[in-house]
Tab-separated table of C-alpha atoms and ligand atoms in Angstrom:
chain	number	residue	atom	x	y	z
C	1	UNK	CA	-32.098	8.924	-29.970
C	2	UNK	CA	-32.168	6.644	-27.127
C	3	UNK	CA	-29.938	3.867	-28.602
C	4	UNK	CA	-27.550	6.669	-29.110
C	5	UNK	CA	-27.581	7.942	-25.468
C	6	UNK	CA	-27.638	4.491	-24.632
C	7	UNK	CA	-24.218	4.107	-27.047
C	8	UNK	CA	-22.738	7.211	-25.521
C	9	UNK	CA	-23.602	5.763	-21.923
C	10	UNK	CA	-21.598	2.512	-22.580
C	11	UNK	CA	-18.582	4.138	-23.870
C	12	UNK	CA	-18.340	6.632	-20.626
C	13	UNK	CA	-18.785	3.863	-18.779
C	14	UNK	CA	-16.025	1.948	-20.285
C	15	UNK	CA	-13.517	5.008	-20.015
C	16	UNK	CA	-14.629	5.399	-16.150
C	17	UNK	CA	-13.642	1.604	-15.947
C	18	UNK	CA	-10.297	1.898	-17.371
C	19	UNK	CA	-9.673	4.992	-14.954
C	20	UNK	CA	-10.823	2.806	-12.292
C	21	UNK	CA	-8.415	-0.017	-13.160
C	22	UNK	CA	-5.410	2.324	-13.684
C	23	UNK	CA	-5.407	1.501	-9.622
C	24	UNK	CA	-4.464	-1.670	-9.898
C	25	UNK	CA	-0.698	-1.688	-9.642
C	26	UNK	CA	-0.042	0.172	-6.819
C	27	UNK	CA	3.155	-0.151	-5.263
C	28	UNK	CA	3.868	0.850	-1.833
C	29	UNK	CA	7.576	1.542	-0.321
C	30	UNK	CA	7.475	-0.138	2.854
C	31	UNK	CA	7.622	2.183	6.001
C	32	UNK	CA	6.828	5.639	3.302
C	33	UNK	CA	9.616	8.017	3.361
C	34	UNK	CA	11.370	6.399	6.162
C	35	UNK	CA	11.687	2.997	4.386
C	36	UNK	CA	12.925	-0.366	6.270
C	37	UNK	CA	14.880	0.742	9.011
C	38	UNK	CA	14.763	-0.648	12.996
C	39	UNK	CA	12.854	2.159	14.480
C	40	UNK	CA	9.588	1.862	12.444
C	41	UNK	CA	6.451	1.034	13.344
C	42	UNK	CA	5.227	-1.237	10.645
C	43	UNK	CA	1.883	-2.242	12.362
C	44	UNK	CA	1.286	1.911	11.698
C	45	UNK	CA	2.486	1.478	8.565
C	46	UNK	CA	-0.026	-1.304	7.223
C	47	UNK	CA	-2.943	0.216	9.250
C	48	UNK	CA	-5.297	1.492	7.556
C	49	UNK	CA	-3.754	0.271	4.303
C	50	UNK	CA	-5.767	-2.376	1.792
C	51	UNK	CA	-2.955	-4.656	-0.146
C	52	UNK	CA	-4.904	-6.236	-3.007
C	53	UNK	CA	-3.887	-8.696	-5.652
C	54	UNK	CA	-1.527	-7.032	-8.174
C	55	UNK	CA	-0.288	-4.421	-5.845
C	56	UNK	CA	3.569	-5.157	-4.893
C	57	UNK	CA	5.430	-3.690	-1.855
C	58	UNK	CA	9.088	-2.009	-2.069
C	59	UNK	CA	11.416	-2.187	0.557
C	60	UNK	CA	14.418	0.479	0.175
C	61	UNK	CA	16.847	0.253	2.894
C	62	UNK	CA	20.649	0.785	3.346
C	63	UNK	CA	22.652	-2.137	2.289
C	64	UNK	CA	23.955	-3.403	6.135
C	65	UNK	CA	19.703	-4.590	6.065
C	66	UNK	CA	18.553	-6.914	4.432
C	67	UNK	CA	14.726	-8.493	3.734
C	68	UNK	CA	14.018	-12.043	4.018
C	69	UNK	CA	10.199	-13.330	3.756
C	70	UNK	CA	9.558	-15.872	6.127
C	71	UNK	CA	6.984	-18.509	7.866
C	72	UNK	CA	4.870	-16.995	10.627
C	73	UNK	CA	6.551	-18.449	13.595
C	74	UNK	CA	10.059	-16.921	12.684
C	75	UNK	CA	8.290	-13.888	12.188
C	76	UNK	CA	6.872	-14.341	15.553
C	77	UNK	CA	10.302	-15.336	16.972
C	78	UNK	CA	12.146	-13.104	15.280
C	79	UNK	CA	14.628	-15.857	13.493
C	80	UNK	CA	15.182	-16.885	10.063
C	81	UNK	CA	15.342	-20.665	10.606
C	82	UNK	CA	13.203	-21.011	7.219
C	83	UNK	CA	13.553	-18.165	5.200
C	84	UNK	CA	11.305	-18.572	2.012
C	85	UNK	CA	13.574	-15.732	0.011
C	86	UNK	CA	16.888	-13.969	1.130
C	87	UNK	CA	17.219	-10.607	-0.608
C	88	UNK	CA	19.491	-7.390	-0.179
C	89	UNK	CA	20.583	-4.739	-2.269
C	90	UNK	CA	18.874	-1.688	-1.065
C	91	UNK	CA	15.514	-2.013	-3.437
C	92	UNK	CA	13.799	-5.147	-3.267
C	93	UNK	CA	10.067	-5.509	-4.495
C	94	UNK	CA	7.782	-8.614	-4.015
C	95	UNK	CA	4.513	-8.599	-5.944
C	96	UNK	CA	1.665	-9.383	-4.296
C	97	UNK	CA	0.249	-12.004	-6.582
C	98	UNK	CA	-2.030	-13.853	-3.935
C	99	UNK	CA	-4.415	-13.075	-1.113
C	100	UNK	CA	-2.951	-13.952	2.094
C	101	UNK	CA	-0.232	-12.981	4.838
C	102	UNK	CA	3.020	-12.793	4.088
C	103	UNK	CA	5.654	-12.086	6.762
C	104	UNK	CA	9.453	-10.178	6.398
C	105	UNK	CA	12.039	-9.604	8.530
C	106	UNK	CA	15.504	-8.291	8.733
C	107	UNK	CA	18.054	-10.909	10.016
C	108	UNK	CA	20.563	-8.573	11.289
C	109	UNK	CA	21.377	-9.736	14.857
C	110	UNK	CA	18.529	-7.764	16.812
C	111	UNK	CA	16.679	-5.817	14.023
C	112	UNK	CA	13.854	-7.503	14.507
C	113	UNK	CA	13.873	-8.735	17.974
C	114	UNK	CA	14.942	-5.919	19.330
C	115	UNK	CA	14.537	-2.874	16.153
C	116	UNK	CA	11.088	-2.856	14.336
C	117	UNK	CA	12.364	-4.668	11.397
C	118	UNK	CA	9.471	-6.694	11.178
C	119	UNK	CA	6.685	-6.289	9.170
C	120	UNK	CA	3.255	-8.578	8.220
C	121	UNK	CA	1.049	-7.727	4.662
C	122	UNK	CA	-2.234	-9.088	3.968
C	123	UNK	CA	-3.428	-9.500	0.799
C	124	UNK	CA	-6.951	-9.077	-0.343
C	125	UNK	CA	-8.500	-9.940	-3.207
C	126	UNK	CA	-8.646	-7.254	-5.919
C	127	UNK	CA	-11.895	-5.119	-5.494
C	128	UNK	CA	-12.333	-1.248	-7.680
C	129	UNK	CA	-14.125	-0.145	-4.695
C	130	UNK	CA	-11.698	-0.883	-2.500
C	131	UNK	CA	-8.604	0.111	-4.765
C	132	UNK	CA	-10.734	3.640	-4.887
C	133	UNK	CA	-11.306	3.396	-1.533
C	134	UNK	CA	-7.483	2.595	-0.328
C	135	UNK	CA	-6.186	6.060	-3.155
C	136	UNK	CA	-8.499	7.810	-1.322
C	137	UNK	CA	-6.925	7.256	2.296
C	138	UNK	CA	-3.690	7.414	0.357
C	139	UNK	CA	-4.732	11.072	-0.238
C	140	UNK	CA	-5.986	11.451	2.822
C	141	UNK	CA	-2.774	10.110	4.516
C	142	UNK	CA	-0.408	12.358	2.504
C	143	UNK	CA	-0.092	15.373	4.701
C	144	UNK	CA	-2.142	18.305	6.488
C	145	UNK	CA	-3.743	19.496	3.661
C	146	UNK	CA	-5.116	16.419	1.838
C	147	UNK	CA	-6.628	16.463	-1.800
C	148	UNK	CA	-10.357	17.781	-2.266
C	149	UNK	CA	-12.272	14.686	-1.545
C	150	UNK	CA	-15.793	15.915	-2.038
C	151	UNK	CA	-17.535	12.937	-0.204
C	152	UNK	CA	-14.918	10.805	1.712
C	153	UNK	CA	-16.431	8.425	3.984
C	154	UNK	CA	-15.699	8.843	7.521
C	155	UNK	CA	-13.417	5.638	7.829
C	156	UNK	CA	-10.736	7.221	6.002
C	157	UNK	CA	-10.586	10.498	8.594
C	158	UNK	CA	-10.453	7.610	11.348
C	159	UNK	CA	-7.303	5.995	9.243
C	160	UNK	CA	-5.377	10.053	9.310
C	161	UNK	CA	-5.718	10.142	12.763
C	162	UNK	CA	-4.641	6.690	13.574
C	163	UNK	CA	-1.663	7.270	11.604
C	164	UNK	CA	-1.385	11.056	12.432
C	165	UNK	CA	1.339	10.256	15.285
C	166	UNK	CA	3.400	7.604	13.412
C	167	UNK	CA	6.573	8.651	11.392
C	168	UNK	CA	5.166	6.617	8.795
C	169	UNK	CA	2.902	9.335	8.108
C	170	UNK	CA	5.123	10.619	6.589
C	171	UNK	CA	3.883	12.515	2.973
C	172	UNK	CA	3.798	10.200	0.285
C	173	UNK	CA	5.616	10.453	-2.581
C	174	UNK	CA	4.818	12.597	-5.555
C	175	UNK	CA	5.300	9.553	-7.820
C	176	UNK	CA	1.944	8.435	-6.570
C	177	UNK	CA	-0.163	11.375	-6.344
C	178	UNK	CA	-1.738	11.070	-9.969
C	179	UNK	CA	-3.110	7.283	-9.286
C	180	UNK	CA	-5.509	9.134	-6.336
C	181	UNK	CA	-6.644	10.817	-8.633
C	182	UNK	CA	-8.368	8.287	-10.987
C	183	UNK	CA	-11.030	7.207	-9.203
C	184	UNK	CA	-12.761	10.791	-8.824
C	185	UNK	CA	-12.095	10.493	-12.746
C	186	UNK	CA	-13.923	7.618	-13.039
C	187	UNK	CA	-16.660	8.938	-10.171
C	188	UNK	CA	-16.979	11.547	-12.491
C	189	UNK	CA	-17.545	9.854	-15.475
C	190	UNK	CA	-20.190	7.718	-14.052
C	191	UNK	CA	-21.724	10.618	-13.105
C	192	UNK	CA	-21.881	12.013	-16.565
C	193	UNK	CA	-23.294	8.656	-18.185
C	194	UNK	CA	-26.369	9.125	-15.183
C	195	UNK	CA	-26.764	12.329	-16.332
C	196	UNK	CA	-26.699	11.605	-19.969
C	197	UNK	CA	-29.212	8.775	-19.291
C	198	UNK	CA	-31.290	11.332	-17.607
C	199	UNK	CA	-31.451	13.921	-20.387
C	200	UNK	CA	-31.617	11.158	-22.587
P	1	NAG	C1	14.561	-0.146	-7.726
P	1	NAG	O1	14.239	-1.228	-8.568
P	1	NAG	C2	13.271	-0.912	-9.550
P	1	NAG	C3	12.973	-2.163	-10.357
P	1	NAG	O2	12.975	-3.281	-9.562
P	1	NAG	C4	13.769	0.191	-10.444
P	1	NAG	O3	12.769	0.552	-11.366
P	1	NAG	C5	14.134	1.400	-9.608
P	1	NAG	O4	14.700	2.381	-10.426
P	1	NAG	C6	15.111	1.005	-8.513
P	1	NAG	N1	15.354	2.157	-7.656
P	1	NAG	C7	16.571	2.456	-7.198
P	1	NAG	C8	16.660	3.655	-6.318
P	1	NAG	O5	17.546	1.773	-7.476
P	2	NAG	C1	16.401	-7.888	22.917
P	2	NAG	O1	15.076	-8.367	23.134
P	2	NAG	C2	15.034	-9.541	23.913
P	2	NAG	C3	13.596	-10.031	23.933
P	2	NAG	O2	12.722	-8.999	24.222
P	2	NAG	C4	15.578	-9.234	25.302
P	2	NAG	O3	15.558	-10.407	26.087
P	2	NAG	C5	17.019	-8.736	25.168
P	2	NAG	O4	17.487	-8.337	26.439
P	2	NAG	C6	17.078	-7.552	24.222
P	2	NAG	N1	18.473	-7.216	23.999
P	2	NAG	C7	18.887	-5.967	23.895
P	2	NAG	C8	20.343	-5.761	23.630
P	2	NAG	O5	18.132	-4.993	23.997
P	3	CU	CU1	18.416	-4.628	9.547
């Protein structure tokens, strides 16, 4: 009997891991609803928010913009003397394939320098904590009357209200609403091999 709990306990605990890891490849459209456009804030935007290896961002903007990654002193200055990618189009995605900062702009004459076209990711390492951690404020972010979280820490109240004044805060959309939640799956699963461990 106990080798077959102990069976049983190994394959919940391999479904809650592929719940978890259904988190991965999250993709966030830059600036939410409001997308890349000069009057932004896209130091709101990012607050709050964990990037993490295999995650990509989207930009969607009308086609007068356009998105150009680049160093960290154009970015400071505003100026696209060495742009490491030119793109435009209207729907542009970069993956995030490597911890670190990465830096975009829009090189219309004063949509950065003097718009909000500007906008700085950083890239952490992939963690399932974190990816749960990050759906969670996702949820939390998404509008007045967030998802059920039964034990969310207090952080991720701290991140709504940072974020409660910014037109970034915008709800998310519906596209990504089942991704938050596959972590409580997985919470719950885990929860169910304990249990089954306990019995056992
Ligand atoms: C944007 O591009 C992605 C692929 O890069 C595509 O799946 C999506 O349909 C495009 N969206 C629009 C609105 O063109
Ligand atoms: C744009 O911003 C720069 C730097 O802050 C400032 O010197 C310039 O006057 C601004 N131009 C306009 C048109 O607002
Ligand atoms: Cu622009």
């Amino acid at each position: 009997m106990k080798s077959n709990s102990g069976a049983l306990l190994a394959v919940v605990m391999a479904v809650a891991a592929v719940a978890s890891t259904a988190v991965v490849a999250k993709d966030y459209t830059v600036g939410g609803s409001y997308g890349w456009d000069t009057y932004v804030d896209y130091d709101k935007w990012t607050a709050g928010k964990t990037f993490m290896v295999g995650d990509s961002i989207t930009f969607k903007y009308e086609p007068y913009h356009n998105v150009l990654e680049v160093p960290e002193a154009d970015y400071d200055s505003c100026t696209a003397n060495s742009a490491v990618s030119v793109r435009s189009g209207g729907n542009t995605t970069f993956e995030l394939a490597a911890a670190g900062t990465r830096y975009f702009i829009c090189s219309i004459p004063r949509h950065c320098l003097n718009g909000t076209m500007h906008v700085k990711v950083t890239t952490v390492p992939y963690s399932a904590a974190a990816a749960a951690a990050a759906a969670a404020a996702a949820a939390a972010d998404a509008g007045p009357s967030p998802a059920p979280l039964p034990s969310a820490p207090a952080d991720e109240h701290k991140a709504t209200s940072d974020t409660g004044s910014s037109p970034a805060a915008a709800p998310r959309t519906a596209a990504c609403a089942p991704r938050h939640h596959q972590p409580l799956v997985a919470v719950a699963g885990l929860a169910l091999a304990a249990l089954l461990a306990m019995a056992a």
